[in-house]
PDB file of C-alpha atoms in Angstrom:
ATOM      1  CA  UNK A  17     -10.446   1.276   6.190  1.00 95.00           C
ATOM      2  CA  UNK A  18      -7.624  -0.324   4.271  1.00 97.00           C
ATOM      3  CA  UNK A  19      -4.396  -1.349   5.983  1.00 97.00           C
ATOM      4  CA  UNK A  20      -1.028  -2.376   4.594  1.00 97.00           C
ATOM      5  CA  UNK A  21       0.712  -5.064   6.632  1.00 97.00           C
ATOM      6  CA  UNK A  22       4.321  -5.617   5.600  1.00 94.00           C
ATOM      7  CA  UNK A  23       6.269  -8.804   6.270  1.00 91.00           C
ATOM      8  CA  UNK A  24       9.708  -7.684   7.505  1.00 89.00           C
ATOM      9  CA  UNK A  25      12.767  -9.766   8.252  1.00 85.00           C
ATOM     10  CA  UNK A  26      16.502  -9.316   8.635  1.00 79.00           C
ATOM     11  CA  UNK A  27      18.366 -10.276   5.493  1.00 67.00           C
ATOM     12  CA  UNK A  28      17.520 -13.075   3.101  1.00 67.00           C
ATOM     13  CA  UNK A  29      15.706 -16.110   4.450  1.00 69.00           C
ATOM     14  CA  UNK A  30      16.453 -19.618   3.274  1.00 70.00           C
ATOM     15  CA  UNK A  31      13.024 -20.837   2.152  1.00 72.00           C
ATOM     16  CA  UNK A  32      14.135 -24.367   3.069  1.00 76.00           C
ATOM     17  CA  UNK A  33      13.673 -23.610   6.781  1.00 80.00           C
ATOM     18  CA  UNK A  34       9.899 -23.371   6.386  1.00 80.00           C
ATOM     19  CA  UNK A  35       8.012 -26.632   6.906  1.00 87.00           C
ATOM     20  CA  UNK A  36       5.295 -27.488   4.408  1.00 91.00           C
ATOM     21  CA  UNK A  37       2.704 -27.167   7.175  1.00 91.00           C
ATOM     22  CA  UNK A  38       3.492 -23.449   7.522  1.00 89.00           C
ATOM     23  CA  UNK A  39       2.682 -22.947   3.837  1.00 89.00           C
ATOM     24  CA  UNK A  40      -0.541 -24.933   4.264  1.00 94.00           C
ATOM     25  CA  UNK A  41      -1.575 -22.985   7.374  1.00 93.00           C
ATOM     26  CA  UNK A  42      -0.711 -19.593   5.826  1.00 92.00           C
ATOM     27  CA  UNK A  43      -2.626 -20.599   2.693  1.00 93.00           C
ATOM     28  CA  UNK A  44      -5.682 -21.429   4.795  1.00 95.00           C
ATOM     29  CA  UNK A  45      -5.287 -18.147   6.727  1.00 94.00           C
ATOM     30  CA  UNK A  46      -5.144 -16.109   3.507  1.00 94.00           C
ATOM     31  CA  UNK A  47      -8.038 -18.075   1.966  1.00 95.00           C
ATOM     32  CA  UNK A  48     -10.180 -17.337   5.036  1.00 96.00           C
ATOM     33  CA  UNK A  49      -9.333 -13.620   4.823  1.00 96.00           C
ATOM     34  CA  UNK A  50     -10.395 -13.694   1.159  1.00 96.00           C
ATOM     35  CA  UNK A  51     -13.588 -15.661   1.868  1.00 97.00           C
ATOM     36  CA  UNK A  52     -14.505 -13.216   4.656  1.00 96.00           C
ATOM     37  CA  UNK A  53     -14.063 -10.263   2.266  1.00 96.00           C
ATOM     38  CA  UNK A  54     -11.154  -8.847   4.297  1.00 97.00           C
ATOM     39  CA  UNK A  55      -8.256  -9.532   1.929  1.00 97.00           C
ATOM     40  CA  UNK A  56      -7.720  -6.944  -0.796  1.00 97.00           C
ATOM     41  CA  UNK A  57      -4.331  -8.264  -1.951  1.00 96.00           C
ATOM     42  CA  UNK A  58      -1.331 -10.224  -0.675  1.00 94.00           C
ATOM     43  CA  UNK A  59       1.946 -11.375  -2.177  1.00 93.00           C
ATOM     44  CA  UNK A  60       5.551 -12.186  -1.503  1.00 88.00           C
ATOM     45  CA  UNK A  61       8.252 -10.016  -3.041  1.00 88.00           C
ATOM     46  CA  UNK A  62      11.325 -10.983  -5.042  1.00 85.00           C
ATOM     47  CA  UNK A  63      14.660 -10.980  -3.262  1.00 81.00           C
ATOM     48  CA  UNK A  64      16.602  -7.701  -3.017  1.00 79.00           C
ATOM     49  CA  UNK A  65      19.225  -8.894  -5.483  1.00 81.00           C
ATOM     50  CA  UNK A  66      16.549  -8.514  -8.178  1.00 86.00           C
ATOM     51  CA  UNK A  67      15.344  -5.102  -6.953  1.00 87.00           C
ATOM     52  CA  UNK A  68      16.197  -1.633  -8.209  1.00 91.00           C
ATOM     53  CA  UNK A  69      16.264   1.435  -5.973  1.00 88.00           C
ATOM     54  CA  UNK A  70      15.503   4.880  -7.421  1.00 92.00           C
ATOM     55  CA  UNK A  71      16.373   7.658  -4.979  1.00 89.00           C
ATOM     56  CA  UNK A  72      16.668  11.431  -4.704  1.00 94.00           C
ATOM     57  CA  UNK A  73      19.429  12.908  -2.546  1.00 92.00           C
ATOM     58  CA  UNK A  74      20.368  16.612  -2.619  1.00 93.00           C
ATOM     59  CA  UNK A  75      18.917  17.040  -6.098  1.00 94.00           C
ATOM     60  CA  UNK A  76      20.629  13.962  -7.566  1.00 95.00           C
ATOM     61  CA  UNK A  77      18.541  11.071  -8.845  1.00 95.00           C
ATOM     62  CA  UNK A  78      20.256   7.701  -8.560  1.00 92.00           C
ATOM     63  CA  UNK A  79      19.238   4.320  -9.951  1.00 94.00           C
ATOM     64  CA  UNK A  80      20.964   1.379  -8.242  1.00 89.00           C
ATOM     65  CA  UNK A  81      20.385  -2.326  -8.800  1.00 88.00           C
ATOM     66  CA  UNK A  82      20.296  -4.616  -5.783  1.00 81.00           C
ATOM     67  CA  UNK A  83      21.431  -6.194  -3.662  1.00 77.00           C
ATOM     68  CA  UNK A  84      21.893  -3.266  -1.291  1.00 73.00           C
ATOM     69  CA  UNK A  85      24.684  -3.861   1.199  1.00 68.00           C
ATOM     70  CA  UNK A  86      23.290  -1.355   3.695  1.00 69.00           C
ATOM     71  CA  UNK A  87      19.861  -3.031   3.774  1.00 65.00           C
ATOM     72  CA  UNK A  88      19.391  -4.544   7.216  1.00 71.00           C
ATOM     73  CA  UNK A  89      15.673  -5.170   7.031  1.00 77.00           C
ATOM     74  CA  UNK A  90      13.940  -6.662   4.032  1.00 82.00           C
ATOM     75  CA  UNK A  91      10.277  -6.447   3.145  1.00 87.00           C
ATOM     76  CA  UNK A  92       9.484  -9.977   2.058  1.00 87.00           C
ATOM     77  CA  UNK A  93       5.799  -9.533   1.312  1.00 91.00           C
ATOM     78  CA  UNK A  94       2.599  -7.728   2.201  1.00 96.00           C
ATOM     79  CA  UNK A  95      -1.112  -7.976   2.887  1.00 95.00           C
ATOM     80  CA  UNK A  96      -3.687  -5.293   2.157  1.00 97.00           C
ATOM     81  CA  UNK A  97      -6.770  -5.744   4.318  1.00 98.00           C
ATOM     82  CA  UNK A  98     -10.145  -4.006   4.400  1.00 97.00           C
ATOM     83  CA  UNK A  99     -11.123  -3.859   8.081  1.00 97.00           C
ATOM     84  CA  UNK A 100     -13.196  -1.762  10.494  1.00 96.00           C
ATOM     85  CA  UNK A 101     -10.380  -0.633  12.804  1.00 97.00           C
ATOM     86  CA  UNK A 102      -6.668  -0.476  13.482  1.00 97.00           C
ATOM     87  CA  UNK A 103      -7.134  -2.999  16.282  1.00 97.00           C
ATOM     88  CA  UNK A 104      -8.686  -5.474  13.842  1.00 97.00           C
ATOM     89  CA  UNK A 105      -5.735  -5.091  11.424  1.00 97.00           C
ATOM     90  CA  UNK A 106      -3.301  -5.629  14.301  1.00 97.00           C
ATOM     91  CA  UNK A 107      -5.170  -8.769  15.321  1.00 97.00           C
ATOM     92  CA  UNK A 108      -4.782 -10.270  11.827  1.00 97.00           C
ATOM     93  CA  UNK A 109      -1.073  -9.387  11.864  1.00 97.00           C
ATOM     94  CA  UNK A 110      -0.773 -11.117  15.262  1.00 97.00           C
ATOM     95  CA  UNK A 111      -2.491 -14.227  13.903  1.00 96.00           C
ATOM     96  CA  UNK A 112      -0.017 -14.379  11.013  1.00 95.00           C
ATOM     97  CA  UNK A 113       2.951 -13.990  13.371  1.00 94.00           C
ATOM     98  CA  UNK A 114       1.508 -16.738  15.603  1.00 95.00           C
ATOM     99  CA  UNK A 115       1.458 -19.118  12.623  1.00 93.00           C
ATOM    100  CA  UNK A 116       5.136 -18.394  12.014  1.00 91.00           C
ATOM    101  CA  UNK A 117       5.943 -18.848  15.712  1.00 92.00           C
ATOM    102  CA  UNK A 118       4.158 -22.202  15.731  1.00 94.00           C
ATOM    103  CA  UNK A 119       6.159 -23.586  12.793  1.00 92.00           C
ATOM    104  CA  UNK A 120       9.495 -21.682  12.906  1.00 88.00           C
ATOM    105  CA  UNK A 121       9.841 -20.381  16.485  1.00 89.00           C
ATOM    106  CA  UNK A 122      13.420 -19.118  16.040  1.00 88.00           C
ATOM    107  CA  UNK A 123      12.556 -16.954  13.015  1.00 86.00           C
ATOM    108  CA  UNK A 124      12.879 -13.173  13.404  1.00 88.00           C
ATOM    109  CA  UNK A 125       9.984 -11.653  11.494  1.00 90.00           C
ATOM    110  CA  UNK A 126       7.687  -8.717  12.126  1.00 92.00           C
ATOM    111  CA  UNK A 127       4.616  -7.148  10.586  1.00 95.00           C
ATOM    112  CA  UNK A 128       4.235  -3.408  10.332  1.00 95.00           C
ATOM    113  CA  UNK A 129       0.591  -2.332  10.305  1.00 97.00           C
ATOM    114  CA  UNK A 130      -0.176   0.988   8.591  1.00 97.00           C
ATOM    115  CA  UNK A 131      -3.444   2.517   7.505  1.00 97.00           C
ATOM    116  CA  UNK A 132      -3.655   3.471   3.840  1.00 97.00           C
ATOM    117  CA  UNK A 133      -4.690   7.102   3.632  1.00 94.00           C
ATOM    118  CA  UNK A 134      -7.796   7.654   1.564  1.00 86.00           C
ATOM    119  CA  UNK A 135      -8.959  10.891   0.007  1.00 74.00           C
TER     120      UNK A 135
END
């Protein structure tokens, strides 16, 4: 089963708050997922001020460039994992959050774990 794990946070994050060791530990975490054949894909996303939103509302299609003032939660990145169960995907999300807690304990970040539906 494939799972999408999003990296969610409130508003923009100053990258300067992250110690180099967090990057090293997250790199090792992602490398291990890849070596174990679990990682399908992972990446960070550009800031919302470089995003474009295309929406449909009551028959009207709108194209709006970011930033979006009403956006309270940002998706900063994602992982796609190939695992045997939902519990296993949640465990990898927990391990990622633990790395953040270890290095930036006051950071507000969450991972949403969702199974990718397959035909």
